[in-house]
PDB file of C-alpha atoms in Angstrom:
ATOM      1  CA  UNK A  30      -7.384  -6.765   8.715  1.00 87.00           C
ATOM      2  CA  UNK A  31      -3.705  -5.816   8.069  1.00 92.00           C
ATOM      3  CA  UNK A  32      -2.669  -2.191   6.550  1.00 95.00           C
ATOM      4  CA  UNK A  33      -1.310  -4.673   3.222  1.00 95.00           C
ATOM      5  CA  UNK A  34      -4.864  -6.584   3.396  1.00 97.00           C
ATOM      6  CA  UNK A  35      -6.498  -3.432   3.193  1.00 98.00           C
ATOM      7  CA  UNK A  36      -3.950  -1.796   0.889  1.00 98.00           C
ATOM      8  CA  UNK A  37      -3.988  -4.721  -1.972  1.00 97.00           C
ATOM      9  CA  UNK A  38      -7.932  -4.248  -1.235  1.00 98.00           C
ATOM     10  CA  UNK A  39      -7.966  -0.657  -2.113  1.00 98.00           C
ATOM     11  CA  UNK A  40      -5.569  -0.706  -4.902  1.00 98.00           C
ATOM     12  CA  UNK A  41      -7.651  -3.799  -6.345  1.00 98.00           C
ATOM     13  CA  UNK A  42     -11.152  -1.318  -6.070  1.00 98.00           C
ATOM     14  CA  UNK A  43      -8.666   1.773  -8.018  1.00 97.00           C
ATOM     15  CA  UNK A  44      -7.747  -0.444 -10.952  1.00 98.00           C
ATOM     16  CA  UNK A  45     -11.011  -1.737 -11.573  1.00 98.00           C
ATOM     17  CA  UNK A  46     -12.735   2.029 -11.463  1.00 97.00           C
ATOM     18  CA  UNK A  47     -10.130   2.772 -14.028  1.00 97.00           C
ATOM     19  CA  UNK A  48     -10.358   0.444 -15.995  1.00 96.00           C
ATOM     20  CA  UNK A  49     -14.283   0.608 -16.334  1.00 96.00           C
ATOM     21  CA  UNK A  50     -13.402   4.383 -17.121  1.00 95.00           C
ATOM     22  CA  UNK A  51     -11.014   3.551 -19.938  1.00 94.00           C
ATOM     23  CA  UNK A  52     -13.952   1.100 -21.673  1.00 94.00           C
ATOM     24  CA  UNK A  53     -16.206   4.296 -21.154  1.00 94.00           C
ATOM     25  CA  UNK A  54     -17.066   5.949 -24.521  1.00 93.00           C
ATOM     26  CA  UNK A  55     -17.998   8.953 -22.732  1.00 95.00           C
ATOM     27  CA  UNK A  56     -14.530   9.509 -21.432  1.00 93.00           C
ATOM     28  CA  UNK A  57     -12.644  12.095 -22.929  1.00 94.00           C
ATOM     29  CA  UNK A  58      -8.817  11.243 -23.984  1.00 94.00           C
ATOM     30  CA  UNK A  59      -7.506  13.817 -20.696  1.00 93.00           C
ATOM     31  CA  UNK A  60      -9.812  11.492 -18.641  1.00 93.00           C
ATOM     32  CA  UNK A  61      -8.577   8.372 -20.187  1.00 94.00           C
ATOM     33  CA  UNK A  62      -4.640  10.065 -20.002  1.00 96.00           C
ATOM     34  CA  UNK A  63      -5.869  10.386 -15.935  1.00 95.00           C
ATOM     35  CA  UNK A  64      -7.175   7.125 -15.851  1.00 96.00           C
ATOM     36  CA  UNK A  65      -3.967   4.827 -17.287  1.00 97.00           C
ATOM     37  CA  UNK A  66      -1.854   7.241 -14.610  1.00 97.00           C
ATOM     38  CA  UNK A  67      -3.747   5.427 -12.043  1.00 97.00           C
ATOM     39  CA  UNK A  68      -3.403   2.169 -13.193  1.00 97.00           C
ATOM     40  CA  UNK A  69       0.770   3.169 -13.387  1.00 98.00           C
ATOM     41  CA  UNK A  70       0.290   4.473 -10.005  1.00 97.00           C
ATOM     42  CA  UNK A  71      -1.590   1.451  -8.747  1.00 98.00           C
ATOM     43  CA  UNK A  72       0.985  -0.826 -10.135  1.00 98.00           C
ATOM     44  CA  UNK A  73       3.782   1.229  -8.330  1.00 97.00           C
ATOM     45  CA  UNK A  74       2.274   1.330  -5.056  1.00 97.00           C
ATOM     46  CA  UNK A  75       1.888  -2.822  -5.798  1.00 97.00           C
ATOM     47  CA  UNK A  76       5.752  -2.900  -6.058  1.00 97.00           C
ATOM     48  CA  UNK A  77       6.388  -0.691  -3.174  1.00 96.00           C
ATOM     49  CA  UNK A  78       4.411  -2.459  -1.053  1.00 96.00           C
ATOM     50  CA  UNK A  79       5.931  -5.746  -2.294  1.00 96.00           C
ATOM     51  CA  UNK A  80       9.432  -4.023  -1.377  1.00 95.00           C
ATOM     52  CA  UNK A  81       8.591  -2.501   2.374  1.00 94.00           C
ATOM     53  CA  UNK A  82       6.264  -5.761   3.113  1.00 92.00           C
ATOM     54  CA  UNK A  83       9.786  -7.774   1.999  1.00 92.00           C
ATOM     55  CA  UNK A  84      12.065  -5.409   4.371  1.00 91.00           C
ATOM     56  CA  UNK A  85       9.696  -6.141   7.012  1.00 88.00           C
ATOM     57  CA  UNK A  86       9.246  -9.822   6.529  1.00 89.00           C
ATOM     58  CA  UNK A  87      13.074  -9.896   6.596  1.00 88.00           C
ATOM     59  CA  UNK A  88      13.320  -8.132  10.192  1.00 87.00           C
ATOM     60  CA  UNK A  89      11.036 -10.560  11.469  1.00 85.00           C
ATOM     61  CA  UNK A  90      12.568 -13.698  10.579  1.00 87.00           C
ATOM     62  CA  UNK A  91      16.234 -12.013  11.161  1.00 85.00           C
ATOM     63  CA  UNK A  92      14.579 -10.931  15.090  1.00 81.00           C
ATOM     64  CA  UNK A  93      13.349 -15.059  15.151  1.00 84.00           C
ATOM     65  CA  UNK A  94      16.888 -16.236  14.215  1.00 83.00           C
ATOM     66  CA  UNK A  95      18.827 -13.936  17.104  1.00 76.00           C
ATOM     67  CA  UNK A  96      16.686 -14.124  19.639  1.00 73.00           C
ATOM     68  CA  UNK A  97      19.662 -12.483  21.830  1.00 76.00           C
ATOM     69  CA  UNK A  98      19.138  -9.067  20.296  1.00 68.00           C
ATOM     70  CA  UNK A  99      21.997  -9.106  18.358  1.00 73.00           C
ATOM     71  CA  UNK A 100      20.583  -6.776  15.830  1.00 75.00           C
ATOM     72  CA  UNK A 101      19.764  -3.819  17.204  1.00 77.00           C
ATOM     73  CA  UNK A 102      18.645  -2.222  13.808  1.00 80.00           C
ATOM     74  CA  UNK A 103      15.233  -4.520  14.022  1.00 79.00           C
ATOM     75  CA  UNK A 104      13.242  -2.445  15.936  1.00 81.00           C
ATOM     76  CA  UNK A 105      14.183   0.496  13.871  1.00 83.00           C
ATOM     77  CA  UNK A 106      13.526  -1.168  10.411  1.00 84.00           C
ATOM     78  CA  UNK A 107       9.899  -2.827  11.506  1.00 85.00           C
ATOM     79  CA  UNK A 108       9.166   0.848  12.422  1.00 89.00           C
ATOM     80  CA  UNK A 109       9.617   2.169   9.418  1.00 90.00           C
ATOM     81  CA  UNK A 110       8.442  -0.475   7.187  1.00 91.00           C
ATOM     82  CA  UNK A 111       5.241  -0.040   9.310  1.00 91.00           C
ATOM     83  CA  UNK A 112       5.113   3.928   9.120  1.00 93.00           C
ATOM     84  CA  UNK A 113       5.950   3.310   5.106  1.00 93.00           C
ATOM     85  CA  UNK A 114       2.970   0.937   4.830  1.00 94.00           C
ATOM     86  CA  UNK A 115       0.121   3.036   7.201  1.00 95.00           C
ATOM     87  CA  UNK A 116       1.359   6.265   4.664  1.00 95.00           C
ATOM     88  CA  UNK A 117       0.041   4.658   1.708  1.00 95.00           C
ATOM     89  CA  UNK A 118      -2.942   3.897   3.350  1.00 96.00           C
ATOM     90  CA  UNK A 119      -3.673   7.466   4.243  1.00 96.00           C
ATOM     91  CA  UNK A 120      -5.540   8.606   0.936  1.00 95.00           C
ATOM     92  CA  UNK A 121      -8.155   6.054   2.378  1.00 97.00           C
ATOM     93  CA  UNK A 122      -8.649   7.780   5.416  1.00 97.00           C
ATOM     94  CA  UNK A 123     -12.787   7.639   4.661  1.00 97.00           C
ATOM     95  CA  UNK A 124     -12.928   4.143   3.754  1.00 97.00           C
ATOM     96  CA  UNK A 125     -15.051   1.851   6.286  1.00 97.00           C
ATOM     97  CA  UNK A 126     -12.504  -0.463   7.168  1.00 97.00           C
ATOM     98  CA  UNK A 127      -9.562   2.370   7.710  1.00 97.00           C
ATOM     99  CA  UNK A 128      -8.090   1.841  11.051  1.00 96.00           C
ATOM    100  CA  UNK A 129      -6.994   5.312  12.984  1.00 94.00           C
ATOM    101  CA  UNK A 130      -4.167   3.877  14.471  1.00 93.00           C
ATOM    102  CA  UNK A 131      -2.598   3.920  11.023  1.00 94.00           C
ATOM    103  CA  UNK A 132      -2.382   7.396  11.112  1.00 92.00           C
ATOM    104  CA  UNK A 133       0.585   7.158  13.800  1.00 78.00           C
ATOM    105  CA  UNK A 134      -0.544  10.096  15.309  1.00 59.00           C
TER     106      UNK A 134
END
């Protein structure tokens, strides 16, 4: 499994504990305020991984098109779309399926 495979996974299991939450009678309104700030935050880390997985999509196909190394700034720019995407996957450090080597250290 990818960091992105496991992200969307992840972000998938968030939004649906919040949104059982916000159907929950029980919950009070500060626990319902908490849970539609995780569904924004879900929804943000959707479009940021949308944006870094794009950045790092484009590297790859710019790297298969010069072949020469006439863009030195790949390297560089799959590096840090990977170290952006294994960040975001750090608050899942417990989760079964979190690999260690996304920690970068």
């Amino acid at each position: 499994m990818d960091v992105v495979e496991f992200l969307s996974q992840r972000i998938a299991e968030d939004e649906a504990a919040a949104r059982n939450l916000l159907n929950d009678r029980s919950v009070s309104e500060s626990g319902k305020w908490y849970e539609r700030r995780v569904l924004l935050e879900c929804e943000a880390k959707k479009r940021l991984i949308g944006i870094v997985e794009s950045a790092r999509q484009a590297a790859l196909a710019a790297m298969v098109r010069h072949p020469e190394g006439d863009t030195p700034w790949i390297p560089e720019a799959i590096e840090w779309t990977t170290l952006s995407l294994n960040a975001l996957a750090l608050p899942y450090v417990d989760h079964p399926d979190f690999e260690r080597r996304w920690l970068g250290t």
